[in-house]
Short mmCIF file of C-alpha atoms and ligand atoms in Angstrom, two decimals:
data_model
loop_
_atom_site.label_atom_id
_atom_site.label_comp_id
_atom_site.label_asym_id
_atom_site.label_seq_id
_atom_site.Cartn_x
_atom_site.Cartn_y
_atom_site.Cartn_z
CA MET A 1 0.18 -0.12 -0.10
CA THR A 2 1.38 3.41 -1.15
CA LEU A 3 0.28 6.91 -0.36
CA LEU A 4 0.83 10.30 -1.33
CA ILE A 5 0.01 13.30 0.30
CA ARG A 6 0.06 16.28 -2.13
CA HIS A 7 0.68 19.69 -2.14
CA GLY A 8 0.59 20.36 1.74
CA THR A 9 2.58 22.40 4.33
CA ILE A 10 5.24 19.67 6.38
CA VAL A 11 5.47 21.02 9.34
CA THR A 12 7.95 19.71 11.73
CA ALA A 13 9.21 21.15 14.50
CA THR A 14 12.12 23.10 12.91
CA ASP A 15 11.30 22.94 9.28
CA LEU A 16 7.81 24.47 7.38
CA TYR A 17 7.26 23.90 3.57
CA ARG A 18 5.44 23.55 0.92
CA GLY A 19 5.62 19.65 0.14
CA ASP A 20 4.89 16.54 -1.24
CA VAL A 21 4.89 12.97 1.09
CA PHE A 22 5.27 9.69 0.25
CA VAL A 23 4.31 6.52 2.35
CA ASP A 24 5.27 3.52 1.29
CA GLY A 25 3.86 0.11 3.40
CA GLU A 26 4.15 1.75 7.27
CA LYS A 27 6.89 4.32 6.52
CA ILE A 28 7.87 7.59 4.87
CA ALA A 29 9.23 6.36 2.16
CA SER A 30 10.43 9.64 0.53
CA ILE A 31 9.76 13.85 0.65
CA GLY A 32 9.87 16.24 -2.23
CA THR A 33 8.73 19.41 -4.07
CA SER A 34 6.55 18.17 -6.99
CA LEU A 35 7.14 14.25 -6.41
CA ASP A 36 6.09 12.25 -9.46
CA LEU A 37 4.96 8.68 -8.02
CA PRO A 38 2.50 6.04 -8.77
CA ALA A 39 0.67 5.58 -5.22
CA ASP A 40 -2.32 3.38 -4.79
CA ARG A 41 -3.84 6.46 -3.00
CA VAL A 42 -3.48 10.51 -3.57
CA ILE A 43 -4.77 12.88 -0.72
CA ASP A 44 -4.36 16.74 -1.83
CA ALA A 45 -3.76 18.31 1.29
CA THR A 46 -3.67 22.28 -0.46
CA GLY A 47 -3.62 24.74 2.42
CA LYS A 48 -3.44 22.49 5.16
CA TYR A 49 -0.75 21.58 7.48
CA VAL A 50 1.25 18.09 7.03
CA LEU A 51 2.01 17.32 10.75
CA PRO A 52 3.48 14.57 12.75
CA GLY A 53 0.77 12.40 14.72
CA GLY A 54 0.27 13.66 17.69
CA VAL A 55 2.53 11.96 20.68
CA ASP A 56 0.29 11.56 24.24
CA VAL A 57 2.99 10.67 26.94
CA HIS A 58 0.49 10.72 30.14
CA THR A 59 -3.00 8.96 29.35
CA HIS A 60 -4.67 6.43 32.10
CA LEU A 61 -6.75 4.07 30.06
CA ASP A 62 -8.99 1.94 32.29
CA MET A 63 -7.41 2.65 35.40
CA PRO A 64 -8.47 1.51 38.86
CA PHE A 65 -8.99 4.52 41.06
CA GLY A 66 -11.44 5.06 43.91
CA GLY A 67 -13.06 1.72 42.91
CA THR A 68 -13.99 2.72 40.03
CA THR A 69 -12.18 2.37 36.47
CA SER A 70 -11.85 5.52 34.07
CA ALA A 71 -14.31 5.64 31.44
CA ASP A 72 -12.66 4.99 28.15
CA ASP A 73 -11.10 1.41 27.86
CA PHE A 74 -8.06 1.53 25.13
CA GLU A 75 -9.86 1.04 22.68
CA SER A 76 -12.66 4.00 22.92
CA GLY A 77 -9.49 6.25 24.43
CA THR A 78 -6.70 5.46 21.47
CA ILE A 79 -10.01 5.91 19.23
CA ALA A 80 -10.73 9.52 20.52
CA ALA A 81 -7.06 10.03 20.49
CA ALA A 82 -6.34 9.27 17.14
CA CYS A 83 -9.85 11.55 16.13
CA GLY A 84 -8.18 14.23 17.71
CA GLY A 85 -4.63 13.72 16.12
CA THR A 86 -2.95 12.03 18.53
CA THR A 87 -1.30 8.77 16.95
CA THR A 88 0.88 7.10 20.00
CA ILE A 89 0.08 7.52 23.56
CA VAL A 90 2.52 6.36 26.51
CA ASP A 91 0.15 4.86 29.19
CA PHE A 92 0.39 3.49 32.66
CA ALA A 93 0.96 0.47 34.30
CA ILE A 94 0.61 0.02 38.11
CA GLN A 95 2.71 -1.78 40.26
CA TYR A 96 0.49 -2.88 43.31
CA ARG A 97 1.87 -3.33 46.72
CA GLY A 98 3.66 -7.04 46.79
CA GLN A 99 3.88 -7.20 43.17
CA THR A 100 6.10 -7.82 40.29
CA LEU A 101 6.82 -5.39 37.75
CA HIS A 102 6.10 -7.92 35.50
CA HIS A 103 2.74 -8.85 36.80
CA ALA A 104 1.97 -4.88 36.32
CA TRP A 105 3.08 -5.24 32.41
CA GLU A 106 0.88 -8.48 31.44
CA THR A 107 -1.73 -7.01 33.08
CA TRP A 108 -1.72 -3.65 31.48
CA ALA A 109 -0.77 -5.46 28.41
CA GLY A 110 -3.91 -7.53 28.89
CA LYS A 111 -5.85 -4.02 28.78
CA ALA A 112 -4.22 -2.66 25.39
CA GLU A 113 -4.05 -6.37 23.40
CA GLY A 114 -6.30 -6.53 20.72
CA LYS A 115 -7.78 -2.92 21.88
CA ALA A 116 -5.81 0.02 21.21
CA ALA A 117 -6.45 1.59 17.84
CA ILE A 118 -2.77 3.58 17.53
CA ASP A 119 0.37 2.47 18.92
CA TYR A 120 1.26 2.43 22.27
CA GLY A 121 3.83 2.62 25.47
CA PHE A 122 3.95 1.94 28.94
CA HIS A 123 5.27 3.59 31.78
CA MET A 124 5.45 1.50 34.89
CA ILE A 125 4.07 2.73 38.47
CA ILE A 126 6.28 2.03 41.02
CA THR A 127 4.83 1.73 44.62
CA ASP A 128 6.91 -1.26 46.22
CA LEU A 129 10.82 -1.18 45.65
CA SER A 130 12.46 -4.00 47.30
CA ASP A 131 15.92 -5.17 45.99
CA GLN A 132 14.60 -7.55 43.44
CA VAL A 133 12.24 -4.40 41.80
CA GLU A 134 15.78 -2.89 41.77
CA GLN A 135 16.59 -5.69 39.31
CA GLU A 136 13.85 -5.66 37.58
CA MET A 137 14.05 -1.81 36.27
CA ASP A 138 17.20 -2.71 34.66
CA ALA A 139 15.24 -5.55 32.92
CA LEU A 140 12.54 -3.37 31.71
CA VAL A 141 14.33 -0.86 30.36
CA ARG A 142 16.09 -3.52 28.25
CA GLN A 143 12.75 -4.89 27.13
CA GLY A 144 11.47 -1.35 26.13
CA ILE A 145 9.72 0.03 29.35
CA SER A 146 12.33 2.77 29.79
CA SER A 147 10.63 5.13 31.95
CA PHE A 148 8.86 4.25 35.63
CA LYS A 149 6.39 6.77 37.61
CA LEU A 150 7.33 7.45 41.64
CA PHE A 151 3.85 9.39 43.68
CA MET A 152 5.14 11.84 46.22
CA ALA A 153 1.24 12.37 46.49
CA TYR A 154 -1.34 9.42 47.66
CA PRO A 155 -0.04 8.29 50.85
CA GLY A 156 -0.89 4.73 51.49
CA VAL A 157 -1.57 3.73 48.08
CA PHE A 158 1.16 5.73 46.16
CA MET A 159 2.60 7.50 48.25
CA LEU A 160 6.99 5.99 48.73
CA ASP A 161 9.01 8.13 50.94
CA ASP A 162 12.48 10.19 49.77
CA ALA A 163 14.91 7.57 50.72
CA THR A 164 13.30 4.76 48.44
CA ILE A 165 13.12 7.84 46.01
CA PHE A 166 16.82 8.38 45.45
CA ARG A 167 16.70 4.73 45.40
CA ALA A 168 14.92 4.67 42.25
CA LEU A 169 16.66 7.69 40.93
CA LEU A 170 19.92 5.49 41.24
CA ARG A 171 19.02 2.74 39.70
CA THR A 172 18.42 4.88 36.49
CA GLY A 173 21.51 6.11 36.41
CA LYS A 174 23.06 2.93 35.65
CA ASN A 175 19.89 1.10 33.22
CA GLY A 176 19.43 4.28 31.75
CA GLY A 177 16.07 4.86 32.31
CA THR A 178 13.96 8.04 33.25
CA ILE A 179 12.24 9.01 36.44
CA CYS A 180 8.78 10.56 36.25
CA MET A 181 7.37 12.53 39.46
CA HIS A 182 3.88 13.32 40.66
CA ALA A 183 5.21 15.66 42.89
CA GLU A 184 3.11 17.15 45.48
CA ASN A 185 3.41 16.44 49.33
CA GLY A 186 0.84 13.91 50.44
CA GLY A 187 1.47 14.53 53.76
CA VAL A 188 0.65 17.87 54.45
CA ILE A 189 -2.21 17.50 51.59
CA ASP A 190 -3.30 14.36 54.40
CA VAL A 191 -3.69 16.78 56.39
CA LEU A 192 -5.42 19.89 54.70
CA VAL A 193 -7.95 17.10 53.42
CA LYS A 194 -8.89 15.15 57.25
CA LYS A 195 -9.09 19.39 58.81
CA ALA A 196 -11.51 20.13 55.80
CA LEU A 197 -13.82 17.39 56.20
CA ALA A 198 -13.40 17.75 59.74
CA GLU A 199 -14.69 21.46 59.78
CA GLY A 200 -17.90 20.30 56.96
CA LYS A 201 -16.10 21.40 54.27
CA THR A 202 -17.18 18.58 51.66
CA ALA A 203 -17.73 20.16 48.55
CA PRO A 204 -16.11 19.60 45.18
CA LYS A 205 -14.22 23.18 45.72
CA TYR A 206 -12.12 22.11 48.76
CA HIS A 207 -10.57 19.46 46.26
CA ALA A 208 -8.26 22.62 45.47
CA LEU A 209 -8.20 23.69 48.89
CA THR A 210 -6.30 21.47 49.93
CA ARG A 211 -4.19 21.07 48.06
CA PRO A 212 -1.75 24.31 47.56
CA ALA A 213 0.21 25.23 44.80
CA ARG A 214 3.31 25.91 46.95
CA ALA A 215 2.86 22.02 48.24
CA GLU A 216 3.35 21.43 44.54
CA ALA A 217 6.17 23.16 44.34
CA GLU A 218 7.47 21.99 47.15
CA ALA A 219 7.34 18.29 46.52
CA THR A 220 8.91 20.01 42.56
CA HIS A 221 11.91 21.31 44.37
CA ARG A 222 12.90 18.05 46.58
CA ALA A 223 12.24 16.08 43.46
CA ILE A 224 15.25 17.92 41.57
CA ALA A 225 16.92 18.22 44.30
CA LEU A 226 16.90 14.57 44.61
CA ALA A 227 17.46 13.73 40.97
CA GLU A 228 20.23 16.01 41.69
CA MET A 229 22.08 14.11 44.11
CA ALA A 230 21.85 11.30 42.18
CA ASP A 231 22.98 13.07 39.16
CA VAL A 232 20.29 11.91 36.76
CA PRO A 233 17.46 13.26 34.85
CA ILE A 234 13.73 13.73 35.60
CA TYR A 235 10.28 14.82 34.10
CA LEU A 236 7.97 16.09 36.47
CA VAL A 237 4.72 15.30 35.48
CA HIS A 238 1.00 17.75 35.01
CA LEU A 239 3.06 20.70 36.11
CA SER A 240 0.16 23.02 37.19
CA ALA A 241 1.14 26.10 39.87
CA SER A 242 3.36 29.17 38.69
CA GLU A 243 4.81 27.94 41.65
CA ALA A 244 6.04 24.98 40.61
CA LEU A 245 7.56 26.17 37.24
CA ASP A 246 9.55 28.83 39.43
CA MET A 247 11.61 25.61 40.16
CA VAL A 248 11.99 23.78 37.02
CA ALA A 249 13.01 27.28 35.99
CA GLN A 250 15.64 27.69 38.41
CA ALA A 251 17.18 24.06 38.22
CA ARG A 252 17.13 24.72 34.18
CA ASP A 253 18.81 27.75 34.63
CA ARG A 254 21.70 26.41 36.79
CA GLY A 255 22.00 23.61 34.10
CA LEU A 256 20.07 20.54 35.83
CA PRO A 257 18.53 17.75 33.59
CA ALA A 258 15.07 18.55 35.17
CA PHE A 259 12.14 18.34 32.48
CA ALA A 260 8.39 19.12 32.63
CA GLU A 261 4.88 18.84 31.17
CA THR A 262 2.14 20.28 31.68
CA CYS A 263 -1.64 19.77 30.75
CA PRO A 264 -4.06 22.00 28.43
CA GLN A 265 -6.33 21.79 31.81
CA TYR A 266 -3.93 23.90 33.20
CA LEU A 267 -3.85 26.11 29.67
CA PHE A 268 -7.70 26.88 29.58
CA LEU A 269 -9.35 25.85 32.91
CA SER A 270 -9.35 27.67 36.16
CA GLU A 271 -10.55 27.10 40.03
CA GLU A 272 -13.15 29.40 39.08
CA ASN A 273 -14.42 25.97 37.48
CA TYR A 274 -15.18 24.79 40.96
CA ASP A 275 -17.54 26.93 41.39
CA GLU A 276 -19.33 26.08 39.50
CA PRO A 277 -23.22 25.08 40.74
CA GLY A 278 -23.95 22.18 42.65
CA PHE A 279 -22.21 19.32 42.50
CA ALA A 280 -20.45 20.70 38.70
CA GLY A 281 -17.57 21.61 40.23
CA ALA A 282 -16.61 17.64 40.21
CA LYS A 283 -16.16 17.60 36.49
CA TYR A 284 -12.49 19.39 37.52
CA VAL A 285 -11.77 17.25 40.08
CA MET A 286 -7.88 15.84 38.69
CA SER A 287 -4.81 16.33 41.02
CA PRO A 288 -3.16 18.92 40.93
CA PRO A 289 -5.94 20.40 40.63
CA LEU A 290 -6.97 23.86 38.48
CA ARG A 291 -5.12 26.90 39.54
CA ALA A 292 -5.63 30.34 39.33
CA LYS A 293 -6.37 32.22 36.34
CA ARG A 294 -3.01 34.27 36.19
CA THR A 295 -1.26 31.08 36.31
CA GLN A 296 -2.38 30.21 32.42
CA ALA A 297 0.35 33.06 31.13
CA ASP A 298 3.02 31.54 32.98
CA LEU A 299 2.68 28.19 31.89
CA TRP A 300 2.69 30.02 28.30
CA ARG A 301 5.68 31.36 28.81
CA GLY A 302 6.79 28.22 29.90
CA LEU A 303 6.20 26.14 26.91
CA ALA A 304 7.53 29.11 24.84
CA PHE A 305 10.85 29.60 26.20
CA ASN A 306 11.43 26.14 27.07
CA ASP A 307 11.22 25.42 30.74
CA LEU A 308 8.19 22.85 30.01
CA GLN A 309 9.00 20.64 27.29
CA ALA A 310 5.29 18.66 26.51
CA ILE A 311 1.99 19.48 26.22
CA SER A 312 0.44 16.09 27.26
CA THR A 313 -2.72 15.44 28.92
CA ASP A 314 -3.37 13.37 31.32
CA HIS A 315 -6.54 12.07 29.97
CA CYS A 316 -8.32 10.64 33.35
CA PRO A 317 -12.09 10.60 32.30
CA PHE A 318 -14.35 9.65 35.42
CA CYS A 319 -18.32 9.92 34.13
CA MET A 320 -20.85 11.99 36.36
CA LYS A 321 -23.27 9.72 36.67
CA GLU A 322 -22.00 6.42 39.23
CA GLN A 323 -18.36 7.69 39.14
CA LYS A 324 -18.03 11.24 40.08
CA ILE A 325 -21.29 11.42 42.09
CA LEU A 326 -19.06 8.93 44.47
CA GLY A 327 -17.84 12.15 46.37
CA GLU A 328 -20.55 13.59 46.66
CA GLY A 329 -20.59 14.63 50.29
CA ASP A 330 -16.88 14.43 50.39
CA PHE A 331 -15.24 15.40 48.28
CA SER A 332 -12.14 13.09 48.96
CA LYS A 333 -13.89 10.52 47.14
CA ILE A 334 -14.58 12.12 43.59
CA PRO A 335 -12.54 9.65 41.28
CA ASN A 336 -9.37 12.44 40.42
CA GLY A 337 -9.29 12.62 36.18
CA ALA A 338 -10.94 14.16 33.41
CA PRO A 339 -11.06 13.36 30.05
CA GLY A 340 -8.94 15.41 27.18
CA ILE A 341 -7.03 12.42 25.02
CA GLU A 342 -9.30 14.29 21.65
CA THR A 343 -9.43 17.76 22.33
CA ARG A 344 -5.59 18.45 22.50
CA MET A 345 -4.51 18.97 19.54
CA SER A 346 -7.55 21.60 18.34
CA LEU A 347 -7.30 23.42 22.27
CA VAL A 348 -3.76 24.43 21.56
CA TYR A 349 -3.46 24.89 18.39
CA ASP A 350 -6.38 27.44 18.94
CA GLY A 351 -5.13 28.74 22.14
CA GLY A 352 -1.27 28.81 21.16
CA VAL A 353 -0.34 29.11 17.91
CA ARG A 354 -3.54 31.55 16.77
CA THR A 355 -3.28 33.99 19.73
CA GLY A 356 0.65 34.11 19.17
CA ARG A 357 1.64 32.39 22.13
CA ILE A 358 3.91 30.19 20.80
CA PRO A 359 5.25 29.65 16.41
CA LEU A 360 3.72 26.66 14.93
CA ASN A 361 7.26 25.02 15.17
CA ARG A 362 6.90 24.86 18.95
CA PHE A 363 3.47 23.56 18.58
CA VAL A 364 3.99 20.50 16.68
CA GLU A 365 7.35 19.99 19.09
CA LEU A 366 5.20 20.20 22.49
CA THR A 367 2.76 17.82 21.23
CA SER A 368 5.06 15.25 19.39
CA THR A 369 8.60 15.53 18.82
CA SER A 370 9.61 16.43 22.43
CA PRO A 371 7.79 14.04 24.28
CA ALA A 372 9.05 11.49 21.44
CA ARG A 373 12.52 12.56 22.23
CA ILE A 374 12.40 12.51 26.12
CA PHE A 375 10.32 8.94 26.41
CA GLY A 376 12.86 6.98 23.73
CA LEU A 377 10.37 6.96 20.33
CA PHE A 378 12.95 9.65 18.57
CA PRO A 379 13.47 9.49 15.36
CA ARG A 380 10.45 6.88 15.01
CA LYS A 381 7.28 9.00 16.36
CA GLY A 382 7.48 13.01 16.59
CA THR A 383 8.49 13.93 13.01
CA ILE A 384 8.23 13.70 9.22
CA ALA A 385 11.41 12.36 7.50
CA PRO A 386 12.00 9.31 5.80
CA GLY A 387 12.81 6.20 8.05
CA SER A 388 10.03 7.54 10.47
CA ASP A 389 6.45 5.87 10.83
CA ALA A 390 4.01 7.07 8.45
CA ASP A 391 2.04 8.75 11.13
CA ILE A 392 0.39 11.44 9.56
CA VAL A 393 -1.44 14.22 10.78
CA VAL A 394 -3.43 16.30 7.30
CA PHE A 395 -4.55 19.13 9.84
CA ASP A 396 -6.96 22.41 8.89
CA PRO A 397 -5.70 25.40 10.41
CA GLU A 398 -9.41 27.21 9.55
CA LYS A 399 -11.43 24.36 10.65
CA THR A 400 -13.70 25.37 13.28
CA VAL A 401 -15.13 23.17 15.90
CA ARG A 402 -17.37 23.44 18.55
CA LEU A 403 -16.37 21.07 21.74
CA ALA A 404 -18.58 19.05 23.15
CA ALA A 405 -19.44 16.01 24.58
CA LYS A 406 -21.83 14.23 22.45
CA SER A 407 -20.63 14.84 19.36
CA LEU A 408 -16.90 13.59 20.62
CA HIS A 409 -15.46 10.16 20.99
CA MET A 410 -14.54 9.65 24.63
CA LYS A 411 -16.66 7.45 26.26
CA VAL A 412 -17.92 10.20 29.20
CA ASP A 413 -20.89 12.13 29.93
CA TYR A 414 -19.34 15.91 30.25
CA ASN A 415 -16.80 17.79 28.56
CA PRO A 416 -14.62 20.49 30.71
CA TYR A 417 -14.51 22.74 27.34
CA GLU A 418 -18.65 21.82 26.24
CA GLY A 419 -19.47 24.48 24.14
CA ARG A 420 -15.90 25.98 23.21
CA THR A 421 -15.16 27.10 19.96
CA VAL A 422 -11.79 26.29 18.54
CA THR A 423 -10.02 26.76 15.13
CA GLY A 424 -7.92 24.08 14.13
CA ALA A 425 -8.71 20.50 13.26
CA THR A 426 -7.86 17.06 12.31
CA GLU A 427 -8.94 16.62 9.18
CA ILE A 428 -7.14 13.38 7.93
CA VAL A 429 -4.94 10.20 10.50
CA ILE A 430 -2.76 7.93 9.12
CA SER A 431 -1.17 5.57 11.35
CA ARG A 432 2.02 3.57 10.28
CA GLY A 433 0.33 3.87 6.87
CA ARG A 434 -2.97 3.47 7.20
CA VAL A 435 -5.65 6.19 6.89
CA ILE A 436 -7.39 5.99 10.38
CA VAL A 437 -9.66 9.23 10.54
CA GLU A 438 -11.52 10.47 7.64
CA GLY A 439 -14.01 13.49 7.84
CA GLY A 440 -14.55 13.27 11.84
CA ARG A 441 -14.82 9.36 11.36
CA PHE A 442 -12.69 6.69 12.42
CA THR A 443 -12.08 4.64 9.55
CA GLY A 444 -9.45 2.46 11.31
CA ARG A 445 -9.61 -0.70 13.32
CA ALA A 446 -9.25 -1.92 17.39
CA GLY A 447 -6.47 -4.45 17.37
CA ALA A 448 -4.26 -2.48 14.80
CA GLY A 449 -2.11 -0.42 17.50
CA ALA A 450 1.13 -1.96 18.51
CA PHE A 451 3.50 -2.20 21.64
CA LEU A 452 6.32 -0.01 21.64
CA LYS A 453 9.38 -1.01 23.13
CA ARG A 454 11.17 2.17 23.59
CA SER A 455 14.77 3.00 24.04
CA ALA A 456 16.78 3.98 27.50
CA ARG A 457 18.44 7.68 27.48
ZN1 ZN B 501 -2.01 11.19 35.58
#
C-alpha cells in the first residue's frame, strides 16, 4: 500500500515548507516538491498542514481508581486520541504493593492488546521497591519500558518516601531509565483534607483548596534536588502551578536536566470552574487541581521559553453519573481525573498558535517531537522524515469545531470545554501508513495499534 500526500505545508519541530510526502507501507519513504510517484491513494493537502502525529505521553486508560475504573478503555480511548490527531500514547501500568513489575506489565498489556487502535507504550508506576524490583527495573528498560513513575502524593496508596525515591533515581543512573514524578506533598495534603472534612467542608472546591500550589512547588523542588544528588535527569508530570514552574526554571538555569510537561486543562481552565453550581465542580476534580487564572500566562511563557518541554493530557475520565457522584458529600471520594485525549491538539493550536503565544513549529515540538525524544521514541515517532513511521495528521487550520461531549468520541458524559469553539482541526489521520480517521470518522481498526519498545537514554 502506497500513499502520496500532495501540496500540503509540512511542519516539523524545525521546518515549515510546501512539499509532498510519499508513504510506502508503514514508513515515510520520501519527501520532495512535486513528487510524481504512482500511489495507491493520493491525498490532496492543499491549504492544510501536514504534521507528525501527536504523541501523548500521559494517559490513564482502563485505570482503577477509588473503587471505580476510568471510563475509556484502550479501544474507546485510542479511537478518541486518533480522532483528535494523536497517533501514539504512553499509558501507565501500575505495580501494586507486593507485586512484581512484570505482573503489572502483563496486566496492562492484556488491557491494550486487541483493543488499541494506535501505537502505545507504557511507563511503569512503582509503589513497592524491593531489591528484586530494582533489578526488574533494569530488565524493563531493556525490554522497552524505559520510564518509571513515582508518587510523592497519595499516602498509603502510591506515595513513596524520599529514600525509596532516591534509590529508584540512582538505579536509573545505571540502567538509563527515566523517572517521571507526580510532585505534590502528600503528607501535607492529607492533613489539610482531614481538617477540611472535620470542619464540614465537603464540596468539590475543597479538593483544590486542600492541594495548595506550594505543596506542588515544594515537592517539585525536592524531586529535582533528589535527582541532582543522584546525578540523573528527572521529568515532572502535569505541572500546574507557577510556583512549581519557578522551581523547574531555576534548576534549568543552573544547567540541570529537569524536564516538565503541562496539560491543556491548566492552560485553559482555572479554579473558578470549581464554583460552578451544585456538584458540577466535580468535573474538574483532578490532581494537581486547577489553579488561579493568572497561572495560565506563566505556563504559556514556560512553554514558549522551554522551561516546559511537553503538553500531555493526563486523560483520566470519570462520568459524572455513577463515578464522580461517589464523592457527593465528600470531595475526597471524587475520582480524580478528567477527559482530554481527543481535544489536546485543537485546543493548543487554537489557544497557542492562533493567539501567537507559541509558533507553529513549537506546537509540533510540544505535542509530538519533544515527548517522543524524551521517552525514547524519536525518530521513529515525532517527526516527518524518510524512515520514520508514517504517523501523519492532515490538519485544517481554518476548520472551526464546537467542542461537545455528544460529538466527541471519549466515553464520558461531560466535557470540561463544553461549548468552546476552536479553530484548527484534524482532517485525516494516518497511523503507520493506514488512514484511520477521515472527515471526523474513525475508519481504522481496534487492535491495530502495536506495543512500542522505547529506548533508554
Ligand atoms: Zn496521571
